[in-house]
PDB file of C-alpha atoms in Angstrom:
ATOM      1  CA  MET A   1    -160.583   0.715 120.319  1.00  0.00           C
ATOM      2  CA  LYS A   2    -156.841   0.504 120.908  1.00  0.00           C
ATOM      3  CA  SER A   3    -154.621  -0.991 118.245  1.00  0.00           C
ATOM      4  CA  LEU A   4    -152.141  -3.745 118.977  1.00  0.00           C
ATOM      5  CA  CYS A   5    -149.364  -1.176 118.562  1.00  0.00           C
ATOM      6  CA  ASP A   6    -150.924   1.063 121.249  1.00  0.00           C
ATOM      7  CA  ILE A   7    -151.258  -1.875 123.619  1.00  0.00           C
ATOM      8  CA  TYR A   8    -147.662  -2.986 122.949  1.00  0.00           C
ATOM      9  CA  GLU A   9    -146.342   0.550 123.472  1.00  0.00           C
ATOM     10  CA  SER A  10    -148.308   0.838 126.725  1.00  0.00           C
ATOM     11  CA  CYS A  11    -146.847  -2.455 127.950  1.00  0.00           C
ATOM     12  CA  VAL A  12    -143.324  -1.364 127.023  1.00  0.00           C
ATOM     13  CA  PHE A  13    -143.916   1.942 128.831  1.00  0.00           C
ATOM     14  CA  ALA A  14    -145.076   0.040 131.922  1.00  0.00           C
ATOM     15  CA  LEU A  15    -141.915  -2.097 131.831  1.00  0.00           C
ATOM     16  CA  ILE A  16    -139.616   0.864 131.304  1.00  0.00           C
ATOM     17  CA  ILE A  17    -141.183   3.115 133.911  1.00  0.00           C
ATOM     18  CA  VAL A  18    -140.432   0.592 136.668  1.00  0.00           C
ATOM     19  CA  GLU A  19    -136.872   0.139 135.413  1.00  0.00           C
ATOM     20  CA  PRO A  20    -134.518   1.973 137.816  1.00  0.00           C
ATOM     21  CA  THR A  21    -132.469   3.486 134.988  1.00  0.00           C
ATOM     22  CA  SER A  22    -135.447   4.839 133.014  1.00  0.00           C
ATOM     23  CA  TYR A  23    -135.286   8.324 134.549  1.00  0.00           C
ATOM     24  CA  GLU A  24    -131.563   8.586 133.790  1.00  0.00           C
ATOM     25  CA  GLU A  25    -132.107   7.406 130.212  1.00  0.00           C
ATOM     26  CA  THR A  26    -134.860   9.985 129.728  1.00  0.00           C
ATOM     27  CA  GLN A  27    -132.590  12.733 131.030  1.00  0.00           C
ATOM     28  CA  GLU A  28    -129.745  11.442 128.829  1.00  0.00           C
ATOM     29  CA  GLU A  29    -131.999  11.687 125.746  1.00  0.00           C
ATOM     30  CA  ILE A  30    -132.894  15.299 126.566  1.00  0.00           C
ATOM     31  CA  THR A  31    -129.234  16.166 127.245  1.00  0.00           C
ATOM     32  CA  THR A  32    -128.169  14.603 123.923  1.00  0.00           C
ATOM     33  CA  ILE A  33    -130.832  16.559 122.028  1.00  0.00           C
ATOM     34  CA  GLU A  34    -129.701  19.816 123.644  1.00  0.00           C
ATOM     35  CA  LYS A  35    -125.988  19.031 123.120  1.00  0.00           C
ATOM     36  CA  ASN A  36    -126.525  18.311 119.409  1.00  0.00           C
ATOM     37  CA  GLY A  37    -128.320  21.624 118.972  1.00  0.00           C
ATOM     38  CA  THR A  38    -131.438  19.835 117.754  1.00  0.00           C
ATOM     39  CA  TRP A  39    -133.667  22.410 119.377  1.00  0.00           C
ATOM     40  CA  GLU A  40    -133.535  25.659 121.245  1.00  0.00           C
ATOM     41  CA  LEU A  41    -136.164  27.041 123.568  1.00  0.00           C
ATOM     42  CA  ILE A  42    -137.758  30.275 122.378  1.00  0.00           C
ATOM     43  CA  ASP A  43    -140.830  32.310 123.230  1.00  0.00           C
ATOM     44  CA  LEU A  44    -143.648  31.130 120.995  1.00  0.00           C
ATOM     45  CA  PRO A  45    -144.972  33.944 118.771  1.00  0.00           C
ATOM     46  CA  GLN A  46    -148.678  34.714 118.946  1.00  0.00           C
ATOM     47  CA  LYS A  47    -150.959  32.616 116.753  1.00  0.00           C
ATOM     48  CA  ILE A  48    -148.211  30.023 116.242  1.00  0.00           C
ATOM     49  CA  LYS A  49    -148.865  26.470 117.370  1.00  0.00           C
ATOM     50  CA  ALA A  50    -145.939  24.501 118.802  1.00  0.00           C
ATOM     51  CA  ILE A  51    -145.124  21.106 117.318  1.00  0.00           C
ATOM     52  CA  THR A  52    -145.877  18.490 119.921  1.00  0.00           C
ATOM     53  CA  VAL A  53    -143.627  15.582 120.844  1.00  0.00           C
ATOM     54  CA  LYS A  54    -144.063  12.128 122.282  1.00  0.00           C
ATOM     55  CA  TRP A  55    -141.848   9.564 123.959  1.00  0.00           C
ATOM     56  CA  VAL A  56    -141.288   6.293 122.104  1.00  0.00           C
ATOM     57  CA  TYR A  57    -140.360   3.270 124.185  1.00  0.00           C
ATOM     58  CA  LYS A  58    -138.715   0.192 122.718  1.00  0.00           C
ATOM     59  CA  VAL A  59    -137.102  -2.917 124.149  1.00  0.00           C
ATOM     60  CA  LYS A  60    -133.886  -4.276 122.634  1.00  0.00           C
ATOM     61  CA  TYR A  61    -133.469  -8.019 123.153  1.00  0.00           C
ATOM     62  CA  LYS A  62    -130.404 -10.261 123.191  1.00  0.00           C
ATOM     63  CA  LEU A  63    -130.290 -13.307 120.911  1.00  0.00           C
ATOM     64  CA  ASP A  64    -131.390 -15.509 123.825  1.00  0.00           C
ATOM     65  CA  GLY A  65    -134.579 -13.450 124.291  1.00  0.00           C
ATOM     66  CA  ASN A  66    -133.557 -11.621 127.461  1.00  0.00           C
ATOM     67  CA  VAL A  67    -133.802  -7.842 127.639  1.00  0.00           C
ATOM     68  CA  GLN A  68    -130.565  -6.171 126.561  1.00  0.00           C
ATOM     69  CA  LYS A  69    -131.741  -2.614 127.201  1.00  0.00           C
ATOM     70  CA  TYR A  70    -134.696  -0.295 127.139  1.00  0.00           C
ATOM     71  CA  LYS A  71    -134.607   2.486 124.552  1.00  0.00           C
ATOM     72  CA  ILE A  72    -136.334   5.796 125.132  1.00  0.00           C
ATOM     73  CA  LYS A  73    -136.546   8.356 122.315  1.00  0.00           C
ATOM     74  CA  LEU A  74    -138.239  11.734 122.069  1.00  0.00           C
ATOM     75  CA  VAL A  75    -139.823  12.222 118.643  1.00  0.00           C
ATOM     76  CA  VAL A  76    -141.635  15.129 117.017  1.00  0.00           C
ATOM     77  CA  LYS A  77    -145.182  14.650 115.773  1.00  0.00           C
ATOM     78  CA  GLY A  78    -144.349  16.153 112.396  1.00  0.00           C
ATOM     79  CA  TYR A  79    -147.542  14.801 110.882  1.00  0.00           C
ATOM     80  CA  THR A  80    -149.478  17.514 112.755  1.00  0.00           C
ATOM     81  CA  GLN A  81    -147.894  20.260 110.630  1.00  0.00           C
ATOM     82  CA  GLN A  82    -149.558  21.785 107.570  1.00  0.00           C
ATOM     83  CA  GLN A  83    -147.480  22.959 104.608  1.00  0.00           C
ATOM     84  CA  GLY A  84    -147.813  26.690 104.023  1.00  0.00           C
ATOM     85  CA  ILE A  85    -148.923  27.268 107.610  1.00  0.00           C
ATOM     86  CA  ASP A  86    -146.380  25.570 109.881  1.00  0.00           C
ATOM     87  CA  TYR A  87    -143.567  25.254 107.322  1.00  0.00           C
ATOM     88  CA  PHE A  88    -142.799  26.523 103.847  1.00  0.00           C
ATOM     89  CA  GLU A  89    -140.065  24.264 102.485  1.00  0.00           C
ATOM     90  CA  ILE A  90    -138.957  20.655 102.716  1.00  0.00           C
ATOM     91  CA  PHE A  91    -135.341  19.567 102.973  1.00  0.00           C
ATOM     92  CA  SER A  92    -134.229  15.962 102.832  1.00  0.00           C
ATOM     93  CA  PRO A  93    -130.496  15.327 102.466  1.00  0.00           C
ATOM     94  CA  VAL A  94    -130.553  12.216 100.280  1.00  0.00           C
ATOM     95  CA  ALA A  95    -127.868  11.200  97.787  1.00  0.00           C
ATOM     96  CA  ARG A  96    -128.807  10.137  94.281  1.00  0.00           C
ATOM     97  CA  PHE A  97    -128.205   6.493  93.443  1.00  0.00           C
ATOM     98  CA  LYS A  98    -125.779   7.443  90.641  1.00  0.00           C
ATOM     99  CA  THR A  99    -123.714   9.518  93.072  1.00  0.00           C
ATOM    100  CA  VAL A 100    -123.459   6.628  95.531  1.00  0.00           C
ATOM    101  CA  CYS A 101    -122.378   4.280  92.714  1.00  0.00           C
ATOM    102  CA  ILE A 102    -119.670   6.697  91.542  1.00  0.00           C
ATOM    103  CA  VAL A 103    -118.317   7.102  95.081  1.00  0.00           C
ATOM    104  CA  LEU A 104    -118.202   3.312  95.507  1.00  0.00           C
ATOM    105  CA  ILE A 105    -116.423   2.849  92.156  1.00  0.00           C
ATOM    106  CA  VAL A 106    -113.813   5.480  93.021  1.00  0.00           C
ATOM    107  CA  ALA A 107    -113.328   3.979  96.492  1.00  0.00           C
ATOM    108  CA  ALA A 108    -112.925   0.471  95.038  1.00  0.00           C
ATOM    109  CA  GLN A 109    -110.288   1.670  92.567  1.00  0.00           C
ATOM    110  CA  MET A 110    -108.320   3.461  95.280  1.00  0.00           C
ATOM    111  CA  LYS A 111    -107.713   0.199  97.180  1.00  0.00           C
TER     112      LYS A 111
END
């Protein structure tokens, strides 16, 4: 049975796919990913499974309810990875709350 989210995403995909600019937006997303150095194509070593991706389609609305634009993003299915097999370390660049407070205090005093 499909969830409401699956049905909604399918409907958004159907709307976007008929939109004349959808192909250009898809190509723009791929170009941006390549330009930012987010990935590089390599030959996959034997016995290594590639991480799969999926397209996420969203609709951005104006305040009056009309469509402002369609958003297309390529995302990695990171949840398919297994620690110790597909990756060995985790990195998440997050600032500590104390550090953020100190930076804000210093910035406020510099004004």
